[in-house]
Structure formats: structure tokens, C-alpha cells
């Protein structure tokens, strides 16, 4: 099950907010050695605002093992702020109905049989969240093979790949209907719905 929360609703999800920050520290700071802001074993940046939405995959102990952060592109976001030169075709996305997907990571210490399902399930959760909230597409920056290995159609690259934090990465745009990794869903027998339904939250609280 994928859970979605923001700063406003994080208190409903135990320590998931801190747990996702710990996973980000482990992946980006400890493992990759990137110079990201961090404090007491938790990674953060200026985009961890009340507008950010976090989708997480948690294990049976409620520890976050996979995360994806969503940022609306009608306010400052990472591609626009740090790497606008990656967009060589058209204008930078700028819309409440287009979200940047950032800080995507999966805990590599998880059992490989479990780990292989986490990212496809996160993509399914993103697809469901977008449909639930009227989001038409995702954008972001990644290595081409990581995205195209899951999204087989609908991926548009907005420019050439260039060095980003030690990797050759490019800016992408994917319509919502192309985000769900259909082949992996069939391979791993993922259910039609993986995102926690609104009715599972206390009445009156939206994810």
C-alpha cells in the first residue's frame, strides 16, 4: 500500500515524514556522497514545504523503504530552480496540474524480492494520486534507462542528457495515463489500486 501525505496530514502517519527523510539521507548522502542538506541523519531541502506531497512505501515495521516527492510546477521546483537548461524543447512546465517527481529512492538493503516491487508500486501510486487530484502529467530529471525501463510509452525528453550530481540525466515529461508500469504490474501481480483510499483517513482529511 502506498501512502500519500503532506506536512498538514503527516501526523496521521506516525513518523513517516521523518522516516522518508532518513531514507533520503541514506540513499543520497551516505551511499552516494552527495552534498545535500541534512541534520541528525535526515536529508531535506528548500522544497520540503507545506505544498509538497510525499508518497511512501513502508514495510511491516512502518519504516519507509521507498519515497517519491511531488511538487506542483506553479511554484518553485527543482528542475526550474537548478537545471532549467535541461529543457531545450518548449517552455518549462508551470501549472498546478503538472507535478515534478523528485527525491525518488528505494532502500537497497531491502530483500531483492521485495525491493523490485517498490518502485513500480510507487509509480502506480503516483498514477492514482494524479488521477484522484486532476494532475495531467509528471516532469522531473532522471537517467533515461531508469524511466524508460518502466514507462514504455508516452515519455518525452525535453532536451539532451547532461551531468547532474555525477550522473548523465535528462528532463522528462510523461502524461498521467502513461505513468503506470503495465508490464511490471502484470509481472508482479500488483493490484489495480495501491494508493491508500481517502476513506481510510479520518473524516474531512484529504491526502
JSON list of C-alpha atoms in Angstrom, two decimals:
[
{"chain": "A", "resi": 1, "resn": "UNK", "atom": "CA", "xyz": [0.00, 0.00, 0.00]},
{"chain": "A", "resi": 2, "resn": "UNK", "atom": "CA", "xyz": [1.27, 3.46, -0.95]},
{"chain": "A", "resi": 3, "resn": "UNK", "atom": "CA", "xyz": [0.51, 6.28, 1.47]},
{"chain": "A", "resi": 4, "resn": "UNK", "atom": "CA", "xyz": [0.32, 9.94, 0.48]},
{"chain": "A", "resi": 5, "resn": "UNK", "atom": "CA", "xyz": [0.70, 12.78, 2.95]},
{"chain": "A", "resi": 6, "resn": "UNK", "atom": "CA", "xyz": [1.80, 16.39, 3.26]},
{"chain": "A", "resi": 7, "resn": "UNK", "atom": "CA", "xyz": [3.01, 18.49, 6.15]},
{"chain": "A", "resi": 8, "resn": "UNK", "atom": "CA", "xyz": [-0.65, 19.10, 7.01]},
{"chain": "A", "resi": 9, "resn": "UNK", "atom": "CA", "xyz": [-1.51, 15.39, 7.27]},
{"chain": "A", "resi": 10, "resn": "UNK", "atom": "CA", "xyz": [1.83, 13.88, 8.31]},
{"chain": "A", "resi": 11, "resn": "UNK", "atom": "CA", "xyz": [0.70, 13.49, 11.92]},
{"chain": "A", "resi": 12, "resn": "UNK", "atom": "CA", "xyz": [-1.74, 10.80, 10.76]},
{"chain": "A", "resi": 13, "resn": "UNK", "atom": "CA", "xyz": [1.11, 8.58, 9.51]},
{"chain": "A", "resi": 14, "resn": "UNK", "atom": "CA", "xyz": [3.22, 8.01, 12.65]},
{"chain": "A", "resi": 15, "resn": "UNK", "atom": "CA", "xyz": [6.83, 9.04, 11.90]},
{"chain": "A", "resi": 16, "resn": "UNK", "atom": "CA", "xyz": [6.59, 8.61, 8.11]},
{"chain": "A", "resi": 17, "resn": "UNK", "atom": "CA", "xyz": [7.76, 12.19, 7.50]},
{"chain": "A", "resi": 18, "resn": "UNK", "atom": "CA", "xyz": [10.97, 11.63, 9.47]},
{"chain": "A", "resi": 19, "resn": "UNK", "atom": "CA", "xyz": [11.36, 8.11, 8.09]},
{"chain": "A", "resi": 20, "resn": "UNK", "atom": "CA", "xyz": [11.32, 9.31, 4.48]},
{"chain": "A", "resi": 21, "resn": "UNK", "atom": "CA", "xyz": [13.94, 11.94, 5.36]},
{"chain": "A", "resi": 22, "resn": "UNK", "atom": "CA", "xyz": [16.11, 9.21, 6.91]},
{"chain": "A", "resi": 23, "resn": "UNK", "atom": "CA", "xyz": [15.82, 7.10, 3.76]},
{"chain": "A", "resi": 24, "resn": "UNK", "atom": "CA", "xyz": [16.77, 10.11, 1.62]},
{"chain": "A", "resi": 25, "resn": "UNK", "atom": "CA", "xyz": [19.83, 10.67, 3.81]},
{"chain": "A", "resi": 26, "resn": "UNK", "atom": "CA", "xyz": [20.84, 7.02, 3.50]},
{"chain": "A", "resi": 27, "resn": "UNK", "atom": "CA", "xyz": [20.49, 6.98, -0.30]},
{"chain": "A", "resi": 28, "resn": "UNK", "atom": "CA", "xyz": [21.70, 10.44, -1.31]},
{"chain": "A", "resi": 29, "resn": "UNK", "atom": "CA", "xyz": [24.13, 11.45, 1.44]},
{"chain": "A", "resi": 30, "resn": "UNK", "atom": "CA", "xyz": [25.51, 8.23, 2.96]},
{"chain": "A", "resi": 31, "resn": "UNK", "atom": "CA", "xyz": [25.50, 5.97, -0.12]},
{"chain": "A", "resi": 32, "resn": "UNK", "atom": "CA", "xyz": [26.05, 8.45, -2.98]},
{"chain": "A", "resi": 33, "resn": "UNK", "atom": "CA", "xyz": [28.05, 11.01, -1.02]},
{"chain": "A", "resi": 34, "resn": "UNK", "atom": "CA", "xyz": [26.07, 13.98, -2.34]},
{"chain": "A", "resi": 35, "resn": "UNK", "atom": "CA", "xyz": [26.35, 17.32, -0.60]},
{"chain": "A", "resi": 36, "resn": "UNK", "atom": "CA", "xyz": [22.68, 17.63, 0.31]},
{"chain": "A", "resi": 37, "resn": "UNK", "atom": "CA", "xyz": [21.49, 19.49, 3.42]},
{"chain": "A", "resi": 38, "resn": "UNK", "atom": "CA", "xyz": [20.96, 17.13, 6.33]},
{"chain": "A", "resi": 39, "resn": "UNK", "atom": "CA", "xyz": [20.53, 17.12, 10.08]},
{"chain": "A", "resi": 40, "resn": "UNK", "atom": "CA", "xyz": [20.70, 14.21, 12.53]},
{"chain": "A", "resi": 41, "resn": "UNK", "atom": "CA", "xyz": [20.57, 11.63, 9.77]},
{"chain": "A", "resi": 42, "resn": "UNK", "atom": "CA", "xyz": [17.72, 13.25, 7.83]},
{"chain": "A", "resi": 43, "resn": "UNK", "atom": "CA", "xyz": [18.02, 14.82, 4.36]},
{"chain": "A", "resi": 44, "resn": "UNK", "atom": "CA", "xyz": [15.96, 17.86, 3.41]},
{"chain": "A", "resi": 45, "resn": "UNK", "atom": "CA", "xyz": [15.92, 20.82, 1.05]},
{"chain": "A", "resi": 46, "resn": "UNK", "atom": "CA", "xyz": [14.08, 24.09, 0.42]},
{"chain": "A", "resi": 47, "resn": "UNK", "atom": "CA", "xyz": [11.30, 22.28, -1.44]},
{"chain": "A", "resi": 48, "resn": "UNK", "atom": "CA", "xyz": [10.10, 20.39, 1.65]},
{"chain": "A", "resi": 49, "resn": "UNK", "atom": "CA", "xyz": [7.30, 22.90, 2.10]},
{"chain": "A", "resi": 50, "resn": "UNK", "atom": "CA", "xyz": [3.60, 22.61, 3.01]},
{"chain": "A", "resi": 51, "resn": "UNK", "atom": "CA", "xyz": [2.91, 22.31, -0.75]},
{"chain": "A", "resi": 52, "resn": "UNK", "atom": "CA", "xyz": [4.99, 19.12, -1.13]},
{"chain": "A", "resi": 53, "resn": "UNK", "atom": "CA", "xyz": [3.28, 15.72, -1.15]},
{"chain": "A", "resi": 54, "resn": "UNK", "atom": "CA", "xyz": [5.13, 12.55, -0.18]},
{"chain": "A", "resi": 55, "resn": "UNK", "atom": "CA", "xyz": [4.24, 9.08, -1.47]},
{"chain": "A", "resi": 56, "resn": "UNK", "atom": "CA", "xyz": [5.84, 6.34, 0.59]},
{"chain": "A", "resi": 57, "resn": "UNK", "atom": "CA", "xyz": [6.14, 2.56, 0.65]},
{"chain": "A", "resi": 58, "resn": "UNK", "atom": "CA", "xyz": [6.52, 1.26, 4.22]},
{"chain": "A", "resi": 59, "resn": "UNK", "atom": "CA", "xyz": [7.45, -2.20, 5.45]},
{"chain": "A", "resi": 60, "resn": "UNK", "atom": "CA", "xyz": [5.71, -4.17, 8.20]},
{"chain": "A", "resi": 61, "resn": "UNK", "atom": "CA", "xyz": [7.65, -2.22, 10.84]},
{"chain": "A", "resi": 62, "resn": "UNK", "atom": "CA", "xyz": [6.30, 1.03, 9.30]},
{"chain": "A", "resi": 63, "resn": "UNK", "atom": "CA", "xyz": [9.76, 2.06, 8.09]},
{"chain": "A", "resi": 64, "resn": "UNK", "atom": "CA", "xyz": [9.81, 3.96, 4.78]},
{"chain": "A", "resi": 65, "resn": "UNK", "atom": "CA", "xyz": [11.66, 1.89, 2.16]},
{"chain": "A", "resi": 66, "resn": "UNK", "atom": "CA", "xyz": [10.61, 3.86, -0.90]},
{"chain": "A", "resi": 67, "resn": "UNK", "atom": "CA", "xyz": [9.64, 7.50, -1.43]},
{"chain": "A", "resi": 68, "resn": "UNK", "atom": "CA", "xyz": [8.68, 9.95, -4.17]},
{"chain": "A", "resi": 69, "resn": "UNK", "atom": "CA", "xyz": [8.05, 13.62, -3.53]},
{"chain": "A", "resi": 70, "resn": "UNK", "atom": "CA", "xyz": [5.59, 15.59, -5.65]},
{"chain": "A", "resi": 71, "resn": "UNK", "atom": "CA", "xyz": [6.00, 19.32, -6.27]},
{"chain": "A", "resi": 72, "resn": "UNK", "atom": "CA", "xyz": [3.49, 21.43, -8.19]},
{"chain": "A", "resi": 73, "resn": "UNK", "atom": "CA", "xyz": [5.14, 23.30, -11.03]},
{"chain": "A", "resi": 74, "resn": "UNK", "atom": "CA", "xyz": [3.15, 26.51, -10.49]},
{"chain": "A", "resi": 75, "resn": "UNK", "atom": "CA", "xyz": [5.57, 27.29, -7.66]},
{"chain": "A", "resi": 76, "resn": "UNK", "atom": "CA", "xyz": [9.36, 26.85, -7.34]},
{"chain": "A", "resi": 77, "resn": "UNK", "atom": "CA", "xyz": [10.56, 23.31, -8.11]},
{"chain": "A", "resi": 78, "resn": "UNK", "atom": "CA", "xyz": [13.92, 21.63, -8.67]},
{"chain": "A", "resi": 79, "resn": "UNK", "atom": "CA", "xyz": [14.14, 21.47, -12.48]},
{"chain": "A", "resi": 80, "resn": "UNK", "atom": "CA", "xyz": [13.11, 25.11, -12.74]},
{"chain": "A", "resi": 81, "resn": "UNK", "atom": "CA", "xyz": [15.43, 26.28, -9.96]},
{"chain": "A", "resi": 82, "resn": "UNK", "atom": "CA", "xyz": [18.61, 24.30, -10.58]},
{"chain": "A", "resi": 83, "resn": "UNK", "atom": "CA", "xyz": [18.60, 22.77, -14.06]},
{"chain": "A", "resi": 84, "resn": "UNK", "atom": "CA", "xyz": [16.36, 24.84, -16.39]},
{"chain": "A", "resi": 85, "resn": "UNK", "atom": "CA", "xyz": [18.99, 24.43, -19.12]},
{"chain": "A", "resi": 86, "resn": "UNK", "atom": "CA", "xyz": [17.97, 20.77, -19.41]},
{"chain": "A", "resi": 87, "resn": "UNK", "atom": "CA", "xyz": [14.76, 21.93, -21.11]},
{"chain": "A", "resi": 88, "resn": "UNK", "atom": "CA", "xyz": [15.72, 22.65, -24.71]},
{"chain": "A", "resi": 89, "resn": "UNK", "atom": "CA", "xyz": [12.33, 21.98, -26.29]},
{"chain": "A", "resi": 90, "resn": "UNK", "atom": "CA", "xyz": [9.43, 24.23, -25.33]},
{"chain": "A", "resi": 91, "resn": "UNK", "atom": "CA", "xyz": [8.89, 26.07, -22.06]},
{"chain": "A", "resi": 92, "resn": "UNK", "atom": "CA", "xyz": [9.49, 24.85, -18.54]},
{"chain": "A", "resi": 93, "resn": "UNK", "atom": "CA", "xyz": [6.35, 23.25, -17.09]},
{"chain": "A", "resi": 94, "resn": "UNK", "atom": "CA", "xyz": [4.40, 25.76, -15.00]},
{"chain": "A", "resi": 95, "resn": "UNK", "atom": "CA", "xyz": [0.96, 24.52, -13.98]},
{"chain": "A", "resi": 96, "resn": "UNK", "atom": "CA", "xyz": [-0.97, 23.37, -10.94]},
{"chain": "A", "resi": 97, "resn": "UNK", "atom": "CA", "xyz": [-1.90, 20.30, -13.00]},
{"chain": "A", "resi": 98, "resn": "UNK", "atom": "CA", "xyz": [1.71, 19.21, -13.69]},
{"chain": "A", "resi": 99, "resn": "UNK", "atom": "CA", "xyz": [3.85, 17.87, -10.85]},
{"chain": "A", "resi": 100, "resn": "UNK", "atom": "CA", "xyz": [7.59, 17.36, -10.62]},
{"chain": "A", "resi": 101, "resn": "UNK", "atom": "CA", "xyz": [8.51, 13.99, -9.15]},
{"chain": "A", "resi": 102, "resn": "UNK", "atom": "CA", "xyz": [11.64, 14.35, -7.03]},
{"chain": "A", "resi": 103, "resn": "UNK", "atom": "CA", "xyz": [13.76, 12.65, -4.36]},
{"chain": "A", "resi": 104, "resn": "UNK", "atom": "CA", "xyz": [12.69, 9.25, -5.67]},
{"chain": "A", "resi": 105, "resn": "UNK", "atom": "CA", "xyz": [14.61, 6.48, -3.93]},
{"chain": "A", "resi": 106, "resn": "UNK", "atom": "CA", "xyz": [14.35, 2.88, -2.79]},
{"chain": "A", "resi": 107, "resn": "UNK", "atom": "CA", "xyz": [16.25, 1.28, 0.10]},
{"chain": "A", "resi": 108, "resn": "UNK", "atom": "CA", "xyz": [18.78, -1.09, -1.47]},
{"chain": "A", "resi": 109, "resn": "UNK", "atom": "CA", "xyz": [19.14, -3.02, 1.79]},
{"chain": "A", "resi": 110, "resn": "UNK", "atom": "CA", "xyz": [15.63, -4.45, 1.39]},
{"chain": "A", "resi": 111, "resn": "UNK", "atom": "CA", "xyz": [15.34, -8.09, 0.31]},
{"chain": "A", "resi": 112, "resn": "UNK", "atom": "CA", "xyz": [15.71, -8.07, -3.51]},
{"chain": "A", "resi": 113, "resn": "UNK", "atom": "CA", "xyz": [12.43, -9.95, -4.00]},
{"chain": "A", "resi": 114, "resn": "UNK", "atom": "CA", "xyz": [10.63, -7.19, -2.13]},
{"chain": "A", "resi": 115, "resn": "UNK", "atom": "CA", "xyz": [12.75, -4.33, -3.43]},
{"chain": "A", "resi": 116, "resn": "UNK", "atom": "CA", "xyz": [11.93, -4.99, -7.09]},
{"chain": "A", "resi": 117, "resn": "UNK", "atom": "CA", "xyz": [8.27, -4.25, -6.42]},
{"chain": "A", "resi": 118, "resn": "UNK", "atom": "CA", "xyz": [8.70, -0.95, -4.56]},
{"chain": "A", "resi": 119, "resn": "UNK", "atom": "CA", "xyz": [9.42, 1.39, -7.47]},
{"chain": "A", "resi": 120, "resn": "UNK", "atom": "CA", "xyz": [6.68, 0.00, -9.76]},
{"chain": "A", "resi": 121, "resn": "UNK", "atom": "CA", "xyz": [4.25, 0.31, -6.87]},
{"chain": "A", "resi": 122, "resn": "UNK", "atom": "CA", "xyz": [5.32, 3.92, -6.30]},
{"chain": "A", "resi": 123, "resn": "UNK", "atom": "CA", "xyz": [4.66, 4.66, -9.98]},
{"chain": "A", "resi": 124, "resn": "UNK", "atom": "CA", "xyz": [1.22, 3.11, -9.65]},
{"chain": "A", "resi": 125, "resn": "UNK", "atom": "CA", "xyz": [0.62, 5.27, -6.60]},
{"chain": "A", "resi": 126, "resn": "UNK", "atom": "CA", "xyz": [1.69, 8.39, -8.49]},
{"chain": "A", "resi": 127, "resn": "UNK", "atom": "CA", "xyz": [-0.66, 7.46, -11.33]},
{"chain": "A", "resi": 128, "resn": "UNK", "atom": "CA", "xyz": [-3.57, 7.01, -8.91]},
{"chain": "A", "resi": 129, "resn": "UNK", "atom": "CA", "xyz": [-2.79, 10.17, -6.98]},
{"chain": "A", "resi": 130, "resn": "UNK", "atom": "CA", "xyz": [-2.67, 12.20, -10.19]},
{"chain": "A", "resi": 131, "resn": "UNK", "atom": "CA", "xyz": [-6.00, 10.82, -11.39]},
{"chain": "A", "resi": 132, "resn": "UNK", "atom": "CA", "xyz": [-7.55, 11.47, -7.99]},
{"chain": "A", "resi": 133, "resn": "UNK", "atom": "CA", "xyz": [-6.39, 15.11, -7.97]},
{"chain": "A", "resi": 134, "resn": "UNK", "atom": "CA", "xyz": [-6.65, 16.07, -11.64]},
{"chain": "A", "resi": 135, "resn": "UNK", "atom": "CA", "xyz": [-2.91, 16.11, -12.35]},
{"chain": "A", "resi": 136, "resn": "UNK", "atom": "CA", "xyz": [-2.29, 15.63, -16.07]},
{"chain": "A", "resi": 137, "resn": "UNK", "atom": "CA", "xyz": [1.43, 14.84, -16.20]},
{"chain": "A", "resi": 138, "resn": "UNK", "atom": "CA", "xyz": [4.68, 14.44, -14.31]},
{"chain": "A", "resi": 139, "resn": "UNK", "atom": "CA", "xyz": [8.03, 16.04, -15.04]},
{"chain": "A", "resi": 140, "resn": "UNK", "atom": "CA", "xyz": [11.44, 15.67, -13.48]},
{"chain": "A", "resi": 141, "resn": "UNK", "atom": "CA", "xyz": [15.08, 14.77, -14.01]},
{"chain": "A", "resi": 142, "resn": "UNK", "atom": "CA", "xyz": [16.49, 11.25, -14.19]},
{"chain": "A", "resi": 143, "resn": "UNK", "atom": "CA", "xyz": [18.68, 8.81, -16.10]},
{"chain": "A", "resi": 144, "resn": "UNK", "atom": "CA", "xyz": [16.77, 7.75, -19.24]},
{"chain": "A", "resi": 145, "resn": "UNK", "atom": "CA", "xyz": [17.07, 3.99, -18.73]},
{"chain": "A", "resi": 146, "resn": "UNK", "atom": "CA", "xyz": [15.59, 4.22, -15.23]},
{"chain": "A", "resi": 147, "resn": "UNK", "atom": "CA", "xyz": [12.38, 5.78, -16.50]},
{"chain": "A", "resi": 148, "resn": "UNK", "atom": "CA", "xyz": [12.04, 4.06, -19.87]},
{"chain": "A", "resi": 149, "resn": "UNK", "atom": "CA", "xyz": [12.50, 0.67, -18.24]},
{"chain": "A", "resi": 150, "resn": "UNK", "atom": "CA", "xyz": [9.13, 1.19, -16.56]},
{"chain": "A", "resi": 151, "resn": "UNK", "atom": "CA", "xyz": [7.20, 3.70, -18.68]},
{"chain": "A", "resi": 152, "resn": "UNK", "atom": "CA", "xyz": [7.31, 2.09, -22.11]},
{"chain": "A", "resi": 153, "resn": "UNK", "atom": "CA", "xyz": [5.26, 4.74, -23.89]},
{"chain": "A", "resi": 154, "resn": "UNK", "atom": "CA", "xyz": [4.49, 8.42, -23.56]},
{"chain": "A", "resi": 155, "resn": "UNK", "atom": "CA", "xyz": [7.89, 9.60, -22.32]},
{"chain": "A", "resi": 156, "resn": "UNK", "atom": "CA", "xyz": [9.07, 12.87, -23.87]},
{"chain": "A", "resi": 157, "resn": "UNK", "atom": "CA", "xyz": [12.62, 14.02, -23.25]},
{"chain": "A", "resi": 158, "resn": "UNK", "atom": "CA", "xyz": [12.81, 17.81, -23.11]},
{"chain": "A", "resi": 159, "resn": "UNK", "atom": "CA", "xyz": [16.49, 18.04, -24.04]},
{"chain": "A", "resi": 160, "resn": "UNK", "atom": "CA", "xyz": [19.84, 16.27, -24.04]},
{"chain": "A", "resi": 161, "resn": "UNK", "atom": "CA", "xyz": [21.20, 14.35, -21.07]},
{"chain": "A", "resi": 162, "resn": "UNK", "atom": "CA", "xyz": [23.83, 16.28, -19.15]},
{"chain": "A", "resi": 163, "resn": "UNK", "atom": "CA", "xyz": [25.89, 15.67, -15.98]},
{"chain": "A", "resi": 164, "resn": "UNK", "atom": "CA", "xyz": [23.73, 16.08, -12.87]},
{"chain": "A", "resi": 165, "resn": "UNK", "atom": "CA", "xyz": [25.19, 15.10, -9.50]},
{"chain": "A", "resi": 166, "resn": "UNK", "atom": "CA", "xyz": [27.61, 12.67, -11.08]},
{"chain": "A", "resi": 167, "resn": "UNK", "atom": "CA", "xyz": [25.14, 11.01, -13.49]},
{"chain": "A", "resi": 168, "resn": "UNK", "atom": "CA", "xyz": [24.01, 11.69, -17.05]},
{"chain": "A", "resi": 169, "resn": "UNK", "atom": "CA", "xyz": [20.41, 12.78, -16.63]},
{"chain": "A", "resi": 170, "resn": "UNK", "atom": "CA", "xyz": [17.72, 14.47, -18.66]},
{"chain": "A", "resi": 171, "resn": "UNK", "atom": "CA", "xyz": [14.45, 16.31, -18.13]},
{"chain": "A", "resi": 172, "resn": "UNK", "atom": "CA", "xyz": [11.29, 14.35, -18.93]},
{"chain": "A", "resi": 173, "resn": "UNK", "atom": "CA", "xyz": [7.54, 14.82, -19.31]},
{"chain": "A", "resi": 174, "resn": "UNK", "atom": "CA", "xyz": [5.08, 11.93, -19.01]},
{"chain": "A", "resi": 175, "resn": "UNK", "atom": "CA", "xyz": [1.27, 12.23, -19.26]},
{"chain": "A", "resi": 176, "resn": "UNK", "atom": "CA", "xyz": [-0.59, 10.64, -16.36]},
{"chain": "A", "resi": 177, "resn": "UNK", "atom": "CA", "xyz": [-2.10, 7.84, -18.48]},
{"chain": "A", "resi": 178, "resn": "UNK", "atom": "CA", "xyz": [1.42, 6.58, -19.30]},
{"chain": "A", "resi": 179, "resn": "UNK", "atom": "CA", "xyz": [2.86, 6.51, -15.77]},
{"chain": "A", "resi": 180, "resn": "UNK", "atom": "CA", "xyz": [1.52, 3.15, -14.59]},
{"chain": "A", "resi": 181, "resn": "UNK", "atom": "CA", "xyz": [4.14, 0.44, -15.45]},
{"chain": "A", "resi": 182, "resn": "UNK", "atom": "CA", "xyz": [1.75, -2.01, -17.06]},
{"chain": "A", "resi": 183, "resn": "UNK", "atom": "CA", "xyz": [4.29, -4.77, -17.74]},
{"chain": "A", "resi": 184, "resn": "UNK", "atom": "CA", "xyz": [5.60, -4.72, -14.17]},
{"chain": "A", "resi": 185, "resn": "UNK", "atom": "CA", "xyz": [2.08, -4.66, -12.76]},
{"chain": "A", "resi": 186, "resn": "UNK", "atom": "CA", "xyz": [1.35, -7.90, -14.61]},
{"chain": "A", "resi": 187, "resn": "UNK", "atom": "CA", "xyz": [4.73, -9.42, -13.77]},
{"chain": "A", "resi": 188, "resn": "UNK", "atom": "CA", "xyz": [4.45, -8.74, -10.04]},
{"chain": "A", "resi": 189, "resn": "UNK", "atom": "CA", "xyz": [0.66, -9.12, -9.89]},
{"chain": "A", "resi": 190, "resn": "UNK", "atom": "CA", "xyz": [0.15, -5.65, -8.44]},
{"chain": "A", "resi": 191, "resn": "UNK", "atom": "CA", "xyz": [-3.46, -4.83, -7.56]},
{"chain": "A", "resi": 192, "resn": "UNK", "atom": "CA", "xyz": [-5.47, -2.32, -9.54]},
{"chain": "A", "resi": 193, "resn": "UNK", "atom": "CA", "xyz": [-5.35, 0.12, -6.61]},
{"chain": "A", "resi": 194, "resn": "UNK", "atom": "CA", "xyz": [-2.25, 0.55, -4.45]},
{"chain": "A", "resi": 195, "resn": "UNK", "atom": "CA", "xyz": [-2.84, 4.05, -3.04]},
{"chain": "A", "resi": 196, "resn": "UNK", "atom": "CA", "xyz": [-4.47, 4.33, 0.38]},
{"chain": "A", "resi": 197, "resn": "UNK", "atom": "CA", "xyz": [-8.08, 5.33, -0.29]},
{"chain": "A", "resi": 198, "resn": "UNK", "atom": "CA", "xyz": [-9.41, 8.64, 1.08]},
{"chain": "A", "resi": 199, "resn": "UNK", "atom": "CA", "xyz": [-11.91, 6.81, 3.27]},
{"chain": "A", "resi": 200, "resn": "UNK", "atom": "CA", "xyz": [-9.03, 5.23, 5.20]},
{"chain": "A", "resi": 201, "resn": "UNK", "atom": "CA", "xyz": [-8.17, 8.66, 6.62]},
{"chain": "A", "resi": 202, "resn": "UNK", "atom": "CA", "xyz": [-10.14, 10.44, 9.35]},
{"chain": "A", "resi": 203, "resn": "UNK", "atom": "CA", "xyz": [-13.28, 12.13, 8.03]},
{"chain": "A", "resi": 204, "resn": "UNK", "atom": "CA", "xyz": [-12.61, 15.52, 6.48]},
{"chain": "A", "resi": 205, "resn": "UNK", "atom": "CA", "xyz": [-8.90, 14.97, 5.91]},
{"chain": "A", "resi": 206, "resn": "UNK", "atom": "CA", "xyz": [-7.68, 14.89, 2.30]},
{"chain": "A", "resi": 207, "resn": "UNK", "atom": "CA", "xyz": [-4.36, 13.25, 1.44]}
]
